[in-house]
CSV table of N, CA and C in Angstrom, one decimal:
chain,number,residue,atom,x,y,z
A,20,MET,N,102.0,93.7,68.0
A,20,MET,CA,103.1,94.5,67.5
A,20,MET,C,104.4,93.9,68.1
A,21,LYS,N,105.3,93.7,67.3
A,21,LYS,CA,106.7,93.1,67.7
A,21,LYS,C,107.6,94.2,68.0
A,22,PRO,N,108.5,94.0,69.0
A,22,PRO,CA,109.5,95.1,69.3
A,22,PRO,C,110.5,95.2,68.2
A,23,ALA,N,111.2,96.3,68.2
A,23,ALA,CA,112.2,96.6,67.2
A,23,ALA,C,113.3,95.6,67.3
A,24,ALA,N,114.2,95.6,66.3
A,24,ALA,CA,115.3,94.6,66.3
A,24,ALA,C,116.3,94.9,67.4
A,25,ASP,N,116.5,96.2,67.7
A,25,ASP,CA,117.5,96.5,68.7
A,25,ASP,C,116.8,96.4,70.1
A,26,PRO,N,117.5,96.0,71.1
A,26,PRO,CA,116.8,96.0,72.4
A,26,PRO,C,116.2,97.3,72.8
A,27,GLU,N,115.1,97.2,73.3
A,27,GLU,CA,114.4,98.4,73.9
A,27,GLU,C,114.1,98.1,75.3
A,28,ALA,N,114.2,99.1,76.1
A,28,ALA,CA,113.9,98.9,77.6
A,28,ALA,C,113.3,100.1,78.2
A,29,PHE,N,112.6,99.9,79.3
A,29,PHE,CA,112.2,101.0,80.1
A,29,PHE,C,112.1,100.5,81.5
A,30,ARG,N,112.1,101.5,82.4
A,30,ARG,CA,112.1,101.2,83.9
A,30,ARG,C,111.0,101.9,84.6
A,31,LEU,N,110.6,101.2,85.7
A,31,LEU,CA,109.6,101.7,86.6
A,31,LEU,C,110.1,101.5,88.0
A,32,VAL,N,110.1,102.6,88.8
A,32,VAL,CA,110.5,102.5,90.2
A,32,VAL,C,109.3,102.8,91.1
A,33,ILE,N,109.1,101.8,92.0
A,33,ILE,CA,107.9,102.0,92.9
A,33,ILE,C,108.3,101.9,94.3
A,34,PRO,N,107.5,102.5,95.2
A,34,PRO,CA,107.8,102.3,96.6
A,34,PRO,C,107.6,100.9,97.0
A,35,SER,N,108.2,100.4,98.0
A,35,SER,CA,108.1,99.0,98.4
A,35,SER,C,106.8,98.8,99.2
A,36,GLN,N,105.7,99.0,98.5
A,36,GLN,CA,104.4,98.8,99.0
A,36,GLN,C,103.5,98.0,98.1
A,37,THR,N,102.8,97.0,98.7
A,37,THR,CA,102.0,96.1,97.9
A,37,THR,C,100.9,96.8,97.2
A,38,ARG,N,100.5,98.0,97.5
A,38,ARG,CA,99.4,98.6,96.8
A,38,ARG,C,99.7,99.0,95.4
A,39,TYR,N,101.0,98.9,95.0
A,39,TYR,CA,101.4,99.2,93.7
A,39,TYR,C,101.6,98.0,92.8
A,40,LEU,N,101.3,96.8,93.4
A,40,LEU,CA,101.4,95.6,92.6
A,40,LEU,C,100.6,95.5,91.4
A,41,ASN,N,99.3,96.0,91.5
A,41,ASN,CA,98.5,96.0,90.3
A,41,ASN,C,99.0,96.7,89.2
A,42,LEU,N,99.7,97.9,89.5
A,42,LEU,CA,100.3,98.7,88.4
A,42,LEU,C,101.4,97.9,87.7
A,43,VAL,N,102.2,97.3,88.6
A,43,VAL,CA,103.4,96.5,88.0
A,43,VAL,C,102.9,95.3,87.2
A,44,THR,N,101.9,94.6,87.7
A,44,THR,CA,101.5,93.4,87.0
A,44,THR,C,100.8,93.7,85.8
A,45,ALA,N,100.0,94.8,85.8
A,45,ALA,CA,99.4,95.3,84.5
A,45,ALA,C,100.4,95.7,83.5
A,46,MET,N,101.5,96.3,83.9
A,46,MET,CA,102.6,96.7,83.0
A,46,MET,C,103.2,95.4,82.4
A,47,ALA,N,103.5,94.4,83.3
A,47,ALA,CA,104.1,93.2,82.9
A,47,ALA,C,103.3,92.5,81.8
A,48,LYS,N,102.0,92.4,82.1
A,48,LYS,CA,101.1,91.7,81.1
A,48,LYS,C,101.0,92.5,79.8
A,49,ARG,N,100.9,93.8,79.9
A,49,ARG,CA,100.8,94.6,78.6
A,49,ARG,C,102.2,94.5,77.9
A,50,ALA,N,103.3,94.5,78.6
A,50,ALA,CA,104.6,94.3,77.9
A,50,ALA,C,104.7,92.9,77.3
A,51,SER,N,104.2,91.9,77.9
A,51,SER,CA,104.2,90.6,77.3
A,51,SER,C,103.4,90.5,76.0
A,52,LEU,N,102.2,91.2,76.0
A,52,LEU,CA,101.5,91.2,74.8
A,52,LEU,C,102.2,92.0,73.7
A,53,VAL,N,102.8,93.1,74.1
A,53,VAL,CA,103.6,93.9,73.1
A,53,VAL,C,104.7,93.1,72.5
A,54,ALA,N,105.3,92.2,73.4
A,54,ALA,CA,106.4,91.4,72.9
A,54,ALA,C,106.0,90.3,72.0
A,55,GLY,N,104.7,90.0,71.9
A,55,GLY,CA,104.2,89.1,71.0
A,55,GLY,C,103.6,87.8,71.6
A,56,MET,N,103.5,87.8,72.9
A,56,MET,CA,103.0,86.6,73.6
A,56,MET,C,101.4,86.6,73.6
A,57,ASP,N,100.9,85.4,73.7
A,57,ASP,CA,99.4,85.3,73.8
A,57,ASP,C,98.9,85.7,75.2
A,58,ASP,N,97.6,85.9,75.3
A,58,ASP,CA,97.0,86.4,76.5
A,58,ASP,C,97.3,85.4,77.7
A,59,ALA,N,97.2,84.1,77.5
A,59,ALA,CA,97.5,83.2,78.6
A,59,ALA,C,99.0,83.3,79.1
A,60,THR,N,99.9,83.4,78.2
A,60,THR,CA,101.3,83.5,78.5
A,60,THR,C,101.5,84.8,79.2
A,61,ALA,N,101.0,85.9,78.7
A,61,ALA,CA,101.1,87.2,79.3
A,61,ALA,C,100.6,87.2,80.7
A,62,ALA,N,99.5,86.5,81.0
A,62,ALA,CA,99.0,86.4,82.4
A,62,ALA,C,100.0,85.7,83.3
A,63,LYS,N,100.6,84.6,82.8
A,63,LYS,CA,101.6,83.9,83.6
A,63,LYS,C,102.8,84.8,83.9
A,64,VAL,N,103.2,85.5,82.9
A,64,VAL,CA,104.4,86.5,83.1
A,64,VAL,C,104.0,87.5,84.2
A,65,SER,N,102.8,88.0,84.1
A,65,SER,CA,102.3,88.9,85.1
A,65,SER,C,102.3,88.3,86.5
A,66,ILE,N,101.8,87.1,86.7
A,66,ILE,CA,101.9,86.4,88.0
A,66,ILE,C,103.3,86.3,88.5
A,67,ALA,N,104.2,85.9,87.6
A,67,ALA,CA,105.6,85.7,88.0
A,67,ALA,C,106.2,87.0,88.5
A,68,VAL,N,105.8,88.2,87.8
A,68,VAL,CA,106.3,89.4,88.3
A,68,VAL,C,105.7,89.8,89.6
A,69,ASP,N,104.4,89.5,89.8
A,69,ASP,CA,103.8,89.8,91.0
A,69,ASP,C,104.5,89.1,92.2
A,70,GLU,N,104.8,87.8,92.0
A,70,GLU,CA,105.5,87.0,93.0
A,70,GLU,C,106.8,87.6,93.3
A,71,ALA,N,107.6,87.9,92.2
A,71,ALA,CA,108.9,88.5,92.4
A,71,ALA,C,108.9,89.8,93.2
A,72,VAL,N,108.0,90.7,92.8
A,72,VAL,CA,108.0,92.0,93.5
A,72,VAL,C,107.4,91.8,94.9
A,73,THR,N,106.5,90.9,95.1
A,73,THR,CA,106.0,90.6,96.5
A,73,THR,C,107.1,90.1,97.3
A,74,ASN,N,107.9,89.2,96.8
A,74,ASN,CA,109.0,88.7,97.6
A,74,ASN,C,110.0,89.8,98.0
A,75,VAL,N,110.2,90.7,97.1
A,75,VAL,CA,111.1,91.9,97.5
A,75,VAL,C,110.5,92.6,98.6
A,76,ILE,N,109.3,93.0,98.5
A,76,ILE,CA,108.6,93.8,99.5
A,76,ILE,C,108.5,93.0,100.9
A,77,ILE,N,108.1,91.8,100.8
A,77,ILE,CA,107.9,91.0,102.1
A,77,ILE,C,109.2,90.5,102.7
A,78,HIS,N,110.0,89.9,101.8
A,78,HIS,CA,111.2,89.3,102.4
A,78,HIS,C,112.5,90.2,102.4
A,79,ALA,N,112.8,90.8,101.2
A,79,ALA,CA,114.0,91.7,101.2
A,79,ALA,C,113.8,92.9,102.1
A,80,TYR,N,112.7,93.5,102.0
A,80,TYR,CA,112.5,94.8,102.8
A,80,TYR,C,111.7,94.5,104.1
A,81,ARG,N,111.3,93.3,104.3
A,81,ARG,CA,110.5,92.9,105.5
A,81,ARG,C,109.3,93.8,105.7
A,82,GLY,N,108.6,94.1,104.7
A,82,GLY,CA,107.4,94.9,104.7
A,82,GLY,C,107.6,96.4,105.0
A,83,GLU,N,108.9,96.8,105.1
A,83,GLU,CA,109.2,98.3,105.3
A,83,GLU,C,108.8,99.0,103.9
A,84,SER,N,108.0,100.1,104.1
A,84,SER,CA,107.4,100.7,102.9
A,84,SER,C,108.2,101.9,102.4
A,85,ASP,N,109.4,102.2,103.0
A,85,ASP,CA,110.1,103.4,102.6
A,85,ASP,C,111.3,103.0,101.7
A,86,HIS,N,111.3,101.9,101.0
A,86,HIS,CA,112.4,101.5,100.1
A,86,HIS,C,111.8,101.6,98.6
A,87,GLN,N,112.7,101.3,97.7
A,87,GLN,CA,112.3,101.3,96.3
A,87,GLN,C,112.5,100.0,95.6
A,88,VAL,N,111.6,99.6,94.7
A,88,VAL,CA,111.8,98.5,93.9
A,88,VAL,C,111.9,99.0,92.5
A,89,GLU,N,112.9,98.6,91.8
A,89,GLU,CA,113.1,99.0,90.4
A,89,GLU,C,112.8,97.9,89.5
A,90,ILE,N,112.0,98.1,88.5
A,90,ILE,CA,111.7,97.0,87.5
A,90,ILE,C,112.1,97.5,86.1
A,91,GLU,N,112.8,96.7,85.4
A,91,GLU,CA,113.2,97.0,84.0
A,91,GLU,C,112.6,95.9,83.1
A,92,LEU,N,112.0,96.4,82.0
A,92,LEU,CA,111.5,95.5,81.0
A,92,LEU,C,112.4,95.7,79.7
A,93,ARG,N,113.0,94.7,79.2
A,93,ARG,CA,113.8,94.8,78.1
A,93,ARG,C,113.3,93.8,76.9
A,94,PHE,N,113.0,94.5,75.8
A,94,PHE,CA,112.5,93.7,74.7
A,94,PHE,C,113.6,93.4,73.7
A,95,THR,N,113.7,92.2,73.3
A,95,THR,CA,114.5,91.8,72.2
A,95,THR,C,113.6,91.1,71.2
A,96,PRO,N,114.1,90.8,70.0
A,96,PRO,CA,113.2,90.1,69.0
A,96,PRO,C,112.7,88.8,69.5
A,97,ASP,N,113.5,88.1,70.3
A,97,ASP,CA,113.0,86.7,70.7
A,97,ASP,C,112.7,86.5,72.2
A,98,ARG,N,112.7,87.6,73.0
A,98,ARG,CA,112.3,87.4,74.4
A,98,ARG,C,112.1,88.7,75.1
A,99,LEU,N,111.5,88.6,76.2
A,99,LEU,CA,111.2,89.7,77.2
A,99,LEU,C,112.0,89.4,78.4
A,100,GLU,N,112.9,90.3,78.8
A,100,GLU,CA,113.7,90.2,80.0
A,100,GLU,C,113.1,91.2,81.1
A,101,ILE,N,112.9,90.7,82.2
A,101,ILE,CA,112.4,91.5,83.3
A,101,ILE,C,113.4,91.4,84.5
A,102,ARG,N,113.9,92.6,84.8
A,102,ARG,CA,114.9,92.6,85.9
A,102,ARG,C,114.3,93.4,87.1
A,103,ILE,N,114.4,92.9,88.2
A,103,ILE,CA,113.8,93.5,89.4
A,103,ILE,C,115.0,93.7,90.4
A,104,TRP,N,115.2,94.9,90.9
A,104,TRP,CA,116.3,95.3,91.7
A,104,TRP,C,115.8,95.7,93.1
A,105,ASN,N,116.5,95.4,94.1
A,105,ASN,CA,116.3,96.0,95.4
A,105,ASN,C,117.6,96.1,96.2
A,106,THR,N,117.6,96.8,97.3
A,106,THR,CA,118.8,97.0,98.1
A,106,THR,C,118.6,96.4,99.5
A,107,GLY,N,117.6,95.5,99.6
A,107,GLY,CA,117.3,94.9,100.9
A,107,GLY,C,117.9,93.5,101.1
A,108,GLY,N,118.6,93.1,100.1
A,108,GLY,CA,119.2,91.7,100.3
A,108,GLY,C,118.4,90.8,99.3
A,109,GLY,N,119.1,89.7,99.0
A,109,GLY,CA,118.4,88.8,98.0
A,109,GLY,C,119.1,87.5,97.9
A,110,LEU,N,118.7,86.8,96.9
A,110,LEU,CA,119.1,85.4,96.7
A,110,LEU,C,120.3,85.4,95.7
A,111,HIS,N,121.0,84.2,95.7
A,111,HIS,CA,121.9,83.9,94.7
A,111,HIS,C,121.3,82.6,94.1
A,112,ASP,N,121.6,82.3,92.8
A,112,ASP,CA,121.1,81.1,92.2
A,112,ASP,C,121.3,79.9,93.0
A,113,GLU,N,122.4,79.8,93.6
A,113,GLU,CA,122.7,78.5,94.4
A,113,GLU,C,121.9,78.5,95.7
A,114,ASP,N,121.3,79.5,96.1
A,114,ASP,CA,120.4,79.5,97.3
A,114,ASP,C,119.0,79.0,97.1
A,115,VAL,N,118.6,79.0,95.8
A,115,VAL,CA,117.2,78.7,95.5
A,115,VAL,C,116.9,77.2,95.6
A,116,VAL,N,116.0,76.9,96.4
A,116,VAL,CA,115.5,75.5,96.5
A,116,VAL,C,114.0,75.6,96.3
A,117,LEU,N,113.6,74.9,95.2
A,117,LEU,CA,112.1,75.0,94.9
A,117,LEU,C,111.4,74.0,95.8
A,118,PRO,N,110.2,74.4,96.3
A,118,PRO,CA,109.5,73.5,97.1
A,118,PRO,C,108.8,72.4,96.3
A,119,ASP,N,108.6,71.2,96.9
A,119,ASP,CA,107.9,70.1,96.3
A,119,ASP,C,106.4,70.4,96.4
A,120,PRO,N,105.8,70.5,95.2
A,120,PRO,CA,104.3,70.8,95.2
A,120,PRO,C,103.5,69.7,95.9
A,121,ARG,N,104.0,68.5,95.8
A,121,ARG,CA,103.3,67.4,96.5
A,121,ARG,C,103.1,67.6,98.0
A,122,GLU,N,104.2,68.2,98.6
A,122,GLU,CA,104.1,68.4,100.0
A,122,GLU,C,103.0,69.5,100.3
A,123,TYR,N,102.7,70.4,99.4
A,123,TYR,CA,101.7,71.4,99.6
A,123,TYR,C,100.3,70.7,99.5
A,124,VAL,N,100.2,69.7,98.7
A,124,VAL,CA,98.9,69.0,98.6
A,124,VAL,C,98.7,68.2,99.9
A,125,LYS,N,99.8,67.6,100.4
A,125,LYS,CA,99.6,66.8,101.7
A,125,LYS,C,99.4,67.7,102.9
A,126,HIS,N,100.1,68.9,102.9
A,126,HIS,CA,100.1,69.8,104.1
A,126,HIS,C,99.9,71.2,103.6
A,127,PRO,N,98.6,71.5,103.3
A,127,PRO,CA,98.3,72.9,102.7
A,127,PRO,C,98.7,74.0,103.8
A,128,ARG,N,99.3,75.0,103.2
A,128,ARG,CA,99.6,76.2,104.1
A,128,ARG,C,99.6,77.4,103.2
A,129,LYS,N,99.6,78.6,103.8
A,129,LYS,CA,99.6,79.8,103.0
A,129,LYS,C,101.0,80.2,102.7
A,130,GLY,N,101.3,80.6,101.4
A,130,GLY,CA,102.6,81.1,101.0
A,130,GLY,C,103.6,80.1,100.7
A,131,GLY,N,104.7,80.5,100.2
A,131,GLY,CA,105.8,79.6,100.0
A,131,GLY,C,105.9,79.1,98.5
A,132,LEU,N,105.0,79.4,97.7
A,132,LEU,CA,105.0,78.9,96.3
A,132,LEU,C,105.5,79.9,95.3
A,133,GLY,N,105.9,81.1,95.7
A,133,GLY,CA,106.2,82.1,94.7
A,133,GLY,C,107.4,81.7,93.8
A,134,LEU,N,108.4,81.2,94.3
A,134,LEU,CA,109.5,80.8,93.5
A,134,LEU,C,109.2,79.7,92.5
A,135,LEU,N,108.4,78.8,93.0
A,135,LEU,CA,107.9,77.6,92.1
A,135,LEU,C,107.1,78.2,91.0
A,136,LEU,N,106.1,79.1,91.3
A,136,LEU,CA,105.3,79.7,90.2
A,136,LEU,C,106.2,80.4,89.2
A,137,MET,N,107.1,81.2,89.8
A,137,MET,CA,108.0,82.0,88.9
A,137,MET,C,108.8,81.0,88.0
A,138,SER,N,109.3,79.9,88.5
A,138,SER,CA,110.1,79.0,87.7
A,138,SER,C,109.3,78.3,86.7
A,139,ARG,N,108.0,78.0,87.0
A,139,ARG,CA,107.1,77.3,86.1
A,139,ARG,C,106.6,78.3,85.0
A,140,PHE,N,106.5,79.5,85.3
A,140,PHE,CA,105.9,80.5,84.3
A,140,PHE,C,106.9,81.1,83.4
A,141,MET,N,108.1,81.2,83.8
A,141,MET,CA,109.2,81.8,83.0
A,141,MET,C,110.2,80.8,82.5
A,142,ASP,N,110.9,81.2,81.4
A,142,ASP,CA,111.9,80.2,80.8
A,142,ASP,C,113.2,80.2,81.6
A,143,GLU,N,113.6,81.3,82.2
A,143,GLU,CA,114.8,81.4,83.0
A,143,GLU,C,114.6,82.4,84.1
A,144,ILE,N,115.2,82.0,85.2
A,144,ILE,CA,115.3,83.0,86.4
A,144,ILE,C,116.6,82.9,86.9
A,145,HIS,N,117.2,84.1,87.2
A,145,HIS,CA,118.5,84.2,87.8
A,145,HIS,C,118.5,85.2,88.9
A,146,PHE,N,119.3,84.9,89.9
A,146,PHE,CA,119.4,85.8,91.1
A,146,PHE,C,120.9,86.2,91.2
A,147,GLN,N,121.2,87.4,91.5
A,147,GLN,CA,122.6,87.8,91.8
A,147,GLN,C,122.6,89.1,92.6
A,148,ASN,N,123.7,89.3,93.2
A,148,ASN,CA,123.9,90.6,93.9
A,148,ASN,C,125.1,91.3,93.3
A,149,LEU,N,124.8,92.6,93.0
A,149,LEU,CA,125.9,93.4,92.3
A,149,LEU,C,125.8,94.8,92.9
A,150,ASP,N,127.0,95.3,93.3
A,150,ASP,CA,127.1,96.7,93.8
A,150,ASP,C,126.1,97.1,94.8
A,151,GLY,N,125.9,96.2,95.8
A,151,GLY,CA,124.9,96.5,96.8
A,151,GLY,C,123.5,96.4,96.5
A,152,ARG,N,123.2,95.9,95.3
A,152,ARG,CA,121.8,95.6,94.9
A,152,ARG,C,121.6,94.2,94.6
A,153,SER,N,120.4,93.7,94.8
A,153,SER,CA,120.0,92.4,94.5
A,153,SER,C,119.2,92.4,93.2
A,154,GLU,N,119.4,91.5,92.3
A,154,GLU,CA,118.7,91.4,91.1
A,154,GLU,C,118.0,90.1,90.9
A,155,CYS,N,116.8,90.1,90.4
A,155,CYS,CA,116.1,88.9,90.0
A,155,CYS,C,115.9,89.2,88.5
A,156,CYS,N,116.4,88.3,87.7
A,156,CYS,CA,116.2,88.5,86.2
A,156,CYS,C,115.4,87.3,85.7
A,157,MET,N,114.2,87.6,85.1
A,157,MET,CA,113.4,86.6,84.6
A,157,MET,C,113.3,86.8,83.1
A,158,ILE,N,113.3,85.7,82.4
A,158,ILE,CA,113.3,85.8,80.9
A,158,ILE,C,112.1,84.9,80.4
A,159,LYS,N,111.4,85.5,79.5
A,159,LYS,CA,110.3,84.7,78.8
A,159,LYS,C,110.6,84.8,77.3
A,160,ARG,N,110.8,83.7,76.6
A,160,ARG,CA,111.0,83.7,75.2
A,160,ARG,C,109.7,83.9,74.4
A,161,VAL,N,109.8,84.5,73.3
A,161,VAL,CA,108.6,84.7,72.5
A,161,VAL,C,108.7,83.6,71.4
A,162,SER,N,107.7,82.8,71.3
A,162,SER,CA,107.7,81.7,70.4
A,162,SER,C,107.0,82.0,69.1
């Protein structure tokens, strides 16, 4: 099923707790399928959203569980936009430095690949801070 010609959007607000990640990633995968993506692409979008929300919980909120993470899914005829907001602080586009995956092969360690996965699985990623909130906007085009 393809989304309507006019943008359609809905929002989900979750507590900043990792136990809700499955709910968010299931929603992202299902939204990707509704947008017209195949199952493999929808799985990658789901992983990117998991990484983005995990980053908010772990880094922006430092694991504090009493905050909120707001997720918006916006459908257009040619893409799915996923915006994730928090009030714990965030990145700007100019702050993002992607790790070199060859270094991870040479020196394996846990964590640190979230931004790389997000950038590989999505077509665009933008970070900005507006009105006291940090936003991560990820876009996946429907081909």
